[in-house]
N, CA, C and O atoms as CSV, one atom per row, in Angstrom:
chain,resi,resn,atom,element,x,y,z
A,1,ARG,N,N,-14.327,-6.579,-10.310
A,1,ARG,CA,C,-13.589,-7.814,-10.187
A,1,ARG,C,C,-12.353,-7.832,-11.069
A,1,ARG,O,O,-11.664,-8.845,-11.182
A,2,THR,N,N,-12.091,-6.710,-11.680
A,2,THR,CA,C,-10.878,-6.618,-12.491
A,2,THR,C,C,-9.865,-5.760,-11.769
A,2,THR,O,O,-10.205,-4.998,-10.864
A,3,ARG,N,N,-8.653,-5.890,-12.168
A,3,ARG,CA,C,-7.600,-5.073,-11.569
A,3,ARG,C,C,-7.633,-3.695,-12.215
A,3,ARG,O,O,-7.574,-3.588,-13.440
A,4,PRO,N,N,-7.726,-2.646,-11.414
A,4,PRO,CA,C,-7.861,-1.287,-11.962
A,4,PRO,C,C,-6.722,-0.890,-12.895
A,4,PRO,O,O,-6.934,-0.136,-13.844
A,5,GLU,N,N,-5.531,-1.386,-12.636
A,5,GLU,CA,C,-4.404,-0.985,-13.480
A,5,GLU,C,C,-4.516,-1.522,-14.901
A,5,GLU,O,O,-3.801,-1.066,-15.794
A,6,LEU,N,N,-5.415,-2.495,-15.118
A,6,LEU,CA,C,-5.614,-3.035,-16.462
A,6,LEU,C,C,-6.663,-2.264,-17.247
A,6,LEU,O,O,-6.826,-2.485,-18.447
A,7,LEU,N,N,-7.377,-1.362,-16.581
A,7,LEU,CA,C,-8.407,-0.568,-17.252
A,7,LEU,C,C,-7.829,0.769,-17.692
A,7,LEU,O,O,-6.944,1.328,-17.044
A,8,ALA,N,N,-8.344,1.262,-18.797
A,8,ALA,CA,C,-7.912,2.570,-19.291
A,8,ALA,C,C,-8.361,3.658,-18.320
A,8,ALA,O,O,-9.349,3.492,-17.605
A,9,ASP,N,N,-7.634,4.765,-18.299
A,9,ASP,CA,C,-7.968,5.871,-17.399
A,9,ASP,C,C,-9.387,6.375,-17.632
A,9,ASP,O,O,-10.107,6.675,-16.680
A,10,ASP,N,N,-9.786,6.468,-18.896
A,10,ASP,CA,C,-11.137,6.942,-19.201
A,10,ASP,C,C,-12.190,5.991,-18.643
A,10,ASP,O,O,-13.225,6.437,-18.146
A,11,THR,N,N,-11.943,4.708,-18.718
A,11,THR,CA,C,-12.886,3.714,-18.196
A,11,THR,C,C,-12.972,3.837,-16.677
A,11,THR,O,O,-14.064,3.809,-16.111
A,12,GLN,N,N,-11.840,3.970,-16.030
A,12,GLN,CA,C,-11.836,4.144,-14.574
A,12,GLN,C,C,-12.568,5.419,-14.178
A,12,GLN,O,O,-13.337,5.422,-13.217
A,13,ARG,N,N,-12.336,6.493,-14.908
A,13,ARG,CA,C,-12.998,7.772,-14.625
A,13,ARG,C,C,-14.516,7.623,-14.794
A,13,ARG,O,O,-15.289,8.152,-13.994
A,14,HIS,N,N,-14.931,6.907,-15.829
A,14,HIS,CA,C,-16.356,6.688,-16.074
A,14,HIS,C,C,-16.991,5.922,-14.910
A,14,HIS,O,O,-18.066,6.292,-14.437
A,15,PHE,N,N,-16.327,4.855,-14.448
A,15,PHE,CA,C,-16.840,4.087,-13.314
A,15,PHE,C,C,-16.939,4.955,-12.058
A,15,PHE,O,O,-17.928,4.904,-11.328
A,16,ALA,N,N,-15.904,5.745,-11.827
A,16,ALA,CA,C,-15.899,6.616,-10.648
A,16,ALA,C,C,-17.034,7.630,-10.711
A,16,ALA,O,O,-17.683,7.894,-9.699
A,17,GLU,N,N,-17.281,8.201,-11.884
A,17,GLU,CA,C,-18.367,9.174,-12.039
A,17,GLU,C,C,-19.726,8.523,-11.795
A,17,GLU,O,O,-20.605,9.137,-11.191
A,18,GLU,N,N,-19.905,7.286,-12.259
A,18,GLU,CA,C,-21.167,6.580,-12.040
A,18,GLU,C,C,-21.404,6.350,-10.547
A,18,GLU,O,O,-22.511,6.543,-10.045
A,19,VAL,N,N,-20.357,5.939,-9.854
A,19,VAL,CA,C,-20.478,5.697,-8.421
A,19,VAL,C,C,-20.782,7.010,-7.700
A,19,VAL,O,O,-21.621,7.037,-6.800
A,20,GLN,N,N,-20.117,8.085,-8.080
A,20,GLN,CA,C,-20.350,9.386,-7.449
A,20,GLN,C,C,-21.783,9.851,-7.670
A,20,GLN,O,O,-22.408,10.376,-6.748
A,21,LYS,N,N,-22.310,9.669,-8.869
A,21,LYS,CA,C,-23.691,10.072,-9.142
A,21,LYS,C,C,-24.659,9.287,-8.273
A,21,LYS,O,O,-25.587,9.852,-7.693
A,22,PHE,N,N,-24.439,7.976,-8.185
A,22,PHE,CA,C,-25.310,7.145,-7.361
A,22,PHE,C,C,-25.223,7.563,-5.905
A,22,PHE,O,O,-26.250,7.724,-5.245
A,23,GLN,N,N,-24.013,7.740,-5.396
A,23,GLN,CA,C,-23.832,8.111,-4.000
A,23,GLN,C,C,-24.418,9.484,-3.709
A,23,GLN,O,O,-25.006,9.697,-2.649
A,24,ALA,N,N,-24.264,10.413,-4.637
A,24,ALA,CA,C,-24.805,11.760,-4.430
A,24,ALA,C,C,-26.319,11.713,-4.263
A,24,ALA,O,O,-26.867,12.409,-3.408
A,25,SER,N,N,-26.995,10.909,-5.063
A,25,SER,CA,C,-28.452,10.819,-4.935
A,25,SER,C,C,-28.840,10.143,-3.619
A,25,SER,O,O,-29.823,10.535,-2.992
A,26,GLU,N,N,-28.085,9.141,-3.200
A,26,GLU,CA,C,-28.358,8.483,-1.922
A,26,GLU,C,C,-28.146,9.441,-0.744
A,26,GLU,O,O,-28.952,9.471,0.186
A,27,VAL,N,N,-27.082,10.208,-0.785
A,27,VAL,CA,C,-26.807,11.180,0.277
A,27,VAL,C,C,-27.905,12.232,0.307
A,27,VAL,O,O,-28.349,12.637,1.381
A,28,ALA,N,N,-28.341,12.675,-0.855
A,28,ALA,CA,C,-29.417,13.682,-0.912
A,28,ALA,C,C,-30.698,13.129,-0.289
A,28,ALA,O,O,-31.390,13.850,0.430
A,29,LYS,N,N,-31.022,11.863,-0.553
A,29,LYS,CA,C,-32.214,11.246,0.041
A,29,LYS,C,C,-32.086,11.180,1.561
A,29,LYS,O,O,-33.034,11.486,2.285
A,30,GLN,N,N,-30.908,10.779,2.036
A,30,GLN,CA,C,-30.716,10.665,3.477
A,30,GLN,C,C,-30.759,12.029,4.155
A,30,GLN,O,O,-31.299,12.156,5.254
A,31,LEU,N,N,-30.195,13.051,3.513
A,31,LEU,CA,C,-30.254,14.398,4.079
A,31,LEU,C,C,-31.693,14.901,4.161
A,31,LEU,O,O,-32.091,15.502,5.158
A,32,GLU,N,N,-32.456,14.655,3.123
A,32,GLU,CA,C,-33.851,15.080,3.134
A,32,GLU,C,C,-34.625,14.358,4.233
A,32,GLU,O,O,-35.437,14.971,4.926
A,33,ASP,N,N,-34.378,13.070,4.393
A,33,ASP,CA,C,-35.018,12.303,5.455
A,33,ASP,C,C,-34.633,12.860,6.821
A,33,ASP,O,O,-35.484,12.996,7.700
A,34,PHE,N,N,-33.360,13.182,7.001
A,34,PHE,CA,C,-32.895,13.760,8.265
A,34,PHE,C,C,-33.579,15.093,8.532
A,34,PHE,O,O,-34.033,15.357,9.646
A,35,ARG,N,N,-33.650,15.934,7.500
A,35,ARG,CA,C,-34.284,17.251,7.683
A,35,ARG,C,C,-35.748,17.118,8.090
A,35,ARG,O,O,-36.232,17.851,8.953
A,36,GLN,N,N,-36.451,16.171,7.459
A,36,GLN,CA,C,-37.857,15.971,7.801
A,36,GLN,C,C,-38.003,15.476,9.236
A,36,GLN,O,O,-38.867,15.949,9.974
A,37,LYS,N,N,-37.160,14.527,9.631
A,37,LYS,CA,C,-37.227,14.009,10.992
A,37,LYS,C,C,-36.852,15.091,12.000
A,37,LYS,O,O,-37.428,15.160,13.086
A,38,ARG,N,N,-35.906,15.919,11.646
A,38,ARG,CA,C,-35.488,16.981,12.560
A,38,ARG,C,C,-36.615,17.985,12.759
A,38,ARG,O,O,-36.840,18.450,13.876
A,39,MET,N,N,-37.325,18.324,11.687
A,39,MET,CA,C,-38.451,19.253,11.799
A,39,MET,C,C,-39.531,18.689,12.715
A,39,MET,O,O,-40.238,19.440,13.387
A,40,MET,N,N,-39.656,17.361,12.741
A,40,MET,CA,C,-40.665,16.721,13.584
A,40,MET,C,C,-40.133,16.437,14.988
A,40,MET,O,O,-40.854,15.901,15.830
A,41,GLY,N,N,-38.859,16.799,15.242
A,41,GLY,CA,C,-38.280,16.579,16.562
A,41,GLY,C,C,-37.887,15.143,16.817
A,41,GLY,O,O,-37.878,14.696,17.964
A,42,MET,N,N,-37.563,14.418,15.770
A,42,MET,CA,C,-37.255,12.994,15.905
A,42,MET,C,C,-35.760,12.681,15.802
A,42,MET,O,O,-35.396,11.523,15.597
A,43,THR,N,N,-34.894,13.673,15.938
A,43,THR,CA,C,-33.461,13.411,15.823
A,43,THR,C,C,-32.857,13.168,17.197
A,43,THR,O,O,-33.258,13.769,18.194
A,44,LEU,N,N,-31.894,12.279,17.220
A,44,LEU,CA,C,-31.171,11.993,18.444
A,44,LEU,C,C,-29.998,12.948,18.576
A,44,LEU,O,O,-29.500,13.471,17.579
A,45,LEU,N,N,-29.565,13.171,19.782
A,45,LEU,CA,C,-28.382,13.983,20.056
A,45,LEU,C,C,-28.440,15.347,19.373
A,45,LEU,O,O,-27.479,15.779,18.736
A,46,GLU,N,N,-29.555,15.999,19.515
A,46,GLU,CA,C,-29.794,17.298,18.884
A,46,GLU,C,C,-28.747,18.329,19.277
A,46,GLU,O,O,-28.416,19.215,18.490
A,47,GLU,N,N,-28.220,18.212,20.504
A,47,GLU,CA,C,-27.232,19.201,20.952
A,47,GLU,C,C,-25.974,19.177,20.092
A,47,GLU,O,O,-25.327,20.209,19.918
A,48,HIS,N,N,-25.619,18.016,19.553
A,48,HIS,CA,C,-24.441,17.931,18.687
A,48,HIS,C,C,-24.697,18.619,17.342
A,48,HIS,O,O,-23.826,19.307,16.810
A,49,VAL,N,N,-25.886,18.426,16.811
A,49,VAL,CA,C,-26.246,19.066,15.547
A,49,VAL,C,C,-26.276,20.580,15.724
A,49,VAL,O,O,-25.787,21.322,14.873
A,50,THR,N,N,-26.848,21.027,16.823
A,50,THR,CA,C,-26.904,22.459,17.115
A,50,THR,C,C,-25.500,23.020,17.293
A,50,THR,O,O,-25.222,24.149,16.889
A,51,ASP,N,N,-24.615,22.232,17.900
A,51,ASP,CA,C,-23.227,22.659,18.096
A,51,ASP,C,C,-22.554,22.924,16.750
A,51,ASP,O,O,-21.805,23.891,16.614
A,52,VAL,N,N,-22.811,22.085,15.770
A,52,VAL,CA,C,-22.233,22.291,14.432
A,52,VAL,C,C,-22.832,23.537,13.782
A,52,VAL,O,O,-22.113,24.341,13.189
A,53,GLU,N,N,-24.138,23.690,13.897
A,53,GLU,CA,C,-24.793,24.839,13.282
A,53,GLU,C,C,-24.323,26.157,13.891
A,53,GLU,O,O,-24.216,27.162,13.188
A,54,ASN,N,N,-24.043,26.158,15.182
A,54,ASN,CA,C,-23.629,27.378,15.863
A,54,ASN,C,C,-22.124,27.608,15.820
A,54,ASN,O,O,-21.636,28.615,16.332
A,55,HIS,N,N,-21.393,26.690,15.220
A,55,HIS,CA,C,-19.933,26.800,15.167
A,55,HIS,C,C,-19.522,27.984,14.297
A,55,HIS,O,O,-19.993,28.143,13.170
A,56,TYR,N,N,-18.642,28.800,14.842
A,56,TYR,CA,C,-18.085,29.915,14.066
A,56,TYR,C,C,-16.784,29.436,13.430
A,56,TYR,O,O,-15.809,29.179,14.135
A,57,PRO,N,N,-16.761,29.312,12.086
A,57,PRO,CA,C,-15.556,28.779,11.436
A,57,PRO,C,C,-14.351,29.700,11.597
A,57,PRO,O,O,-14.462,30.921,11.483
A,58,THR,N,N,-13.222,29.099,11.860
A,58,THR,CA,C,-11.956,29.820,11.961
A,58,THR,C,C,-10.941,29.120,11.048
A,58,THR,O,O,-11.230,28.070,10.475
A,59,ASP,N,N,-9.762,29.711,10.923
A,59,ASP,CA,C,-8.717,29.061,10.128
A,59,ASP,C,C,-8.309,27.734,10.752
A,59,ASP,O,O,-7.994,26.773,10.050
A,60,ARG,N,N,-8.320,27.696,12.076
A,60,ARG,CA,C,-7.890,26.483,12.774
A,60,ARG,C,C,-8.945,25.377,12.711
A,60,ARG,O,O,-8.605,24.203,12.565
A,61,VAL,N,N,-10.215,25.745,12.820
A,61,VAL,CA,C,-11.306,24.770,12.803
A,61,VAL,C,C,-12.395,25.244,11.843
A,61,VAL,O,O,-13.352,25.894,12.263
A,62,PRO,N,N,-12.250,24.916,10.538
A,62,PRO,CA,C,-13.309,25.285,9.595
A,62,PRO,C,C,-14.575,24.459,9.851
A,62,PRO,O,O,-14.535,23.443,10.545
A,63,LYS,N,N,-15.682,24.907,9.286
A,63,LYS,CA,C,-16.970,24.255,9.545
A,63,LYS,C,C,-16.971,22.796,9.103
A,63,LYS,O,O,-17.510,21.940,9.804
A,64,ASP,N,N,-16.371,22.500,7.942
A,64,ASP,CA,C,-16.391,21.110,7.485
A,64,ASP,C,C,-15.599,20.198,8.420
A,64,ASP,O,O,-15.945,19.028,8.582
A,65,MET,N,N,-14.543,20.720,9.033
A,65,MET,CA,C,-13.775,19.926,9.990
A,65,MET,C,C,-14.617,19.656,11.243
A,65,MET,O,O,-14.574,18.561,11.803
A,66,LYS,N,N,-15.375,20.656,11.671
A,66,LYS,CA,C,-16.246,20.499,12.832
A,66,LYS,C,C,-17.325,19.458,12.530
A,66,LYS,O,O,-17.617,18.602,13.366
A,67,GLU,N,N,-17.920,19.533,11.329
A,67,GLU,CA,C,-18.945,18.569,10.930
A,67,GLU,C,C,-18.397,17.149,10.945
A,67,GLU,O,O,-19.034,16.234,11.467
A,68,LYS,N,N,-17.213,16.972,10.369
A,68,LYS,CA,C,-16.606,15.637,10.325
A,68,LYS,C,C,-16.322,15.119,11.724
A,68,LYS,O,O,-16.555,13.946,12.015
A,69,SER,N,N,-15.823,15.983,12.582
A,69,SER,CA,C,-15.512,15.582,13.949
A,69,SER,C,C,-16.766,15.121,14.688
A,69,SER,O,O,-16.763,14.076,15.339
A,70,VAL,N,N,-17.829,15.901,14.583
A,70,VAL,CA,C,-19.082,15.546,15.255
A,70,VAL,C,C,-19.644,14.259,14.667
A,70,VAL,O,O,-20.112,13.396,15.409
A,71,ALA,N,N,-19.605,14.118,13.348
A,71,ALA,CA,C,-20.119,12.908,12.709
A,71,ALA,C,C,-19.337,11.677,13.157
A,71,ALA,O,O,-19.930,10.638,13.446
A,72,GLU,N,N,-18.024,11.784,13.216
A,72,GLU,CA,C,-17.208,10.654,13.660
A,72,GLU,C,C,-17.534,10.269,15.098
A,72,GLU,O,O,-17.634,9.085,15.421
A,73,ASN,N,N,-17.700,11.265,15.957
A,73,ASN,CA,C,-18.038,10.985,17.357
A,73,ASN,C,C,-19.404,10.318,17.471
A,73,ASN,O,O,-19.576,9.379,18.248
A,74,LEU,N,N,-20.370,10.798,16.704
A,74,LEU,CA,C,-21.706,10.206,16.752
A,74,LEU,C,C,-21.696,8.776,16.218
A,74,LEU,O,O,-22.341,7.892,16.783
A,75,LEU,N,N,-20.961,8.553,15.128
A,75,LEU,CA,C,-20.866,7.192,14.583
A,75,LEU,C,C,-20.211,6.251,15.583
A,75,LEU,O,O,-20.621,5.098,15.717
A,76,GLU,N,N,-19.211,6.732,16.273
A,76,GLU,CA,C,-18.542,5.909,17.288
A,76,GLU,C,C,-19.512,5.561,18.411
A,76,GLU,O,O,-19.550,4.419,18.868
A,77,LYS,N,N,-20.296,6.541,18.856
A,77,LYS,CA,C,-21.288,6.285,19.908
A,77,LYS,C,C,-22.334,5.272,19.433
A,77,LYS,O,O,-22.731,4.379,20.181
A,78,MET,N,N,-22.774,5.424,18.177
A,78,MET,CA,C,-23.755,4.493,17.635
A,78,MET,C,C,-23.178,3.081,17.554
A,78,MET,O,O,-23.854,2.104,17.876
A,79,TYR,N,N,-21.930,2.987,17.123
A,79,TYR,CA,C,-21.274,1.688,17.015
A,79,TYR,C,C,-21.150,1.042,18.393
A,79,TYR,O,O,-21.435,-0.144,18.556
A,80,ASP,N,N,-20.727,1.825,19.378
A,80,ASP,CA,C,-20.590,1.306,20.737
A,80,ASP,C,C,-21.926,0.842,21.295
A,80,ASP,O,O,-21.994,-0.176,21.984
A,81,SER,N,N,-22.988,1.583,21.001
A,81,SER,CA,C,-24.302,1.198,21.519
A,81,SER,C,C,-24.798,-0.079,20.847
A,81,SER,O,O,-25.527,-0.855,21.464
A,82,GLN,N,N,-24.417,-0.303,19.609
A,82,GLN,CA,C,-24.821,-1.545,18.935
A,82,GLN,C,C,-24.076,-2.743,19.497
A,82,GLN,O,O,-24.607,-3.854,19.504
A,83,LEU,N,N,-22.865,-2.536,19.963
A,83,LEU,CA,C,-22.111,-3.633,20.549
A,83,LEU,C,C,-22.735,-4.114,21.849
A,83,LEU,O,O,-22.608,-5.285,22.205
A,84,THR,N,N,-23.408,-3.218,22.559
A,84,THR,CA,C,-24.015,-3.596,23.825
A,84,THR,C,C,-25.415,-4.168,23.638
A,84,THR,O,O,-26.021,-4.657,24.592
A,85,PHE,N,N,-25.924,-4.107,22.424
A,85,PHE,CA,C,-27.257,-4.643,22.132
A,85,PHE,C,C,-27.190,-6.163,22.094
A,85,PHE,O,O,-26.316,-6.732,21.440
A,86,VAL,N,N,-28.100,-6.817,22.785
A,86,VAL,CA,C,-28.144,-8.278,22.820
A,86,VAL,C,C,-29.464,-8.716,22.212
A,86,VAL,O,O,-30.528,-8.242,22.610
A,87,SER,N,N,-29.393,-9.621,21.245
A,87,SER,CA,C,-30.614,-10.065,20.584
A,87,SER,C,C,-31.420,-10.972,21.507
A,87,SER,O,O,-30.898,-11.496,22.491
A,88,ASP,N,N,-32.687,-11.150,21.182
A,88,ASP,CA,C,-33.559,-12.024,21.981
A,88,ASP,C,C,-33.046,-13.456,21.993
A,88,ASP,O,O,-33.141,-14.151,23.005
A,89,GLU,N,N,-32.497,-13.897,20.854
A,89,GLU,CA,C,-31.973,-15.269,20.776
A,89,GLU,C,C,-30.827,-15.464,21.757
A,89,GLU,O,O,-30.725,-16.511,22.396
A,90,GLU,N,N,-29.951,-14.443,21.880
A,90,GLU,CA,C,-28.826,-14.564,22.790
A,90,GLU,C,C,-29.276,-14.541,24.248
A,90,GLU,O,O,-28.634,-15.150,25.105
A,91,LYS,N,N,-30.372,-13.845,24.533
A,91,LYS,CA,C,-30.889,-13.802,25.899
A,91,LYS,C,C,-31.341,-15.175,26.358
A,91,LYS,O,O,-31.145,-15.537,27.519
A,92,TRP,N,N,-31.943,-15.943,25.461
A,92,TRP,CA,C,-32.447,-17.252,25.813
A,92,TRP,C,C,-31.309,-18.220,25.976
A,92,TRP,O,O,-31.533,-19.393,26.276
């Protein structure tokens, strides 16, 4: 709730490091959950995940760029599918 320009660089760096540590642990938990679900065959759109795994990185399309592209497309599909979802209250 403070303006960042009023904080010292060291203070800003400390806040950023705290957020990164928290986010890193959250991402690790989500990745582990995904891996477990994938082993059990519970992942959606498996062909997209396989496409990333089988991607041969090149100078033009490195693996991280392919991962980001697939993730963005999947998030867009998920967002679109949520827009078409109608709650029970709205049905009545």
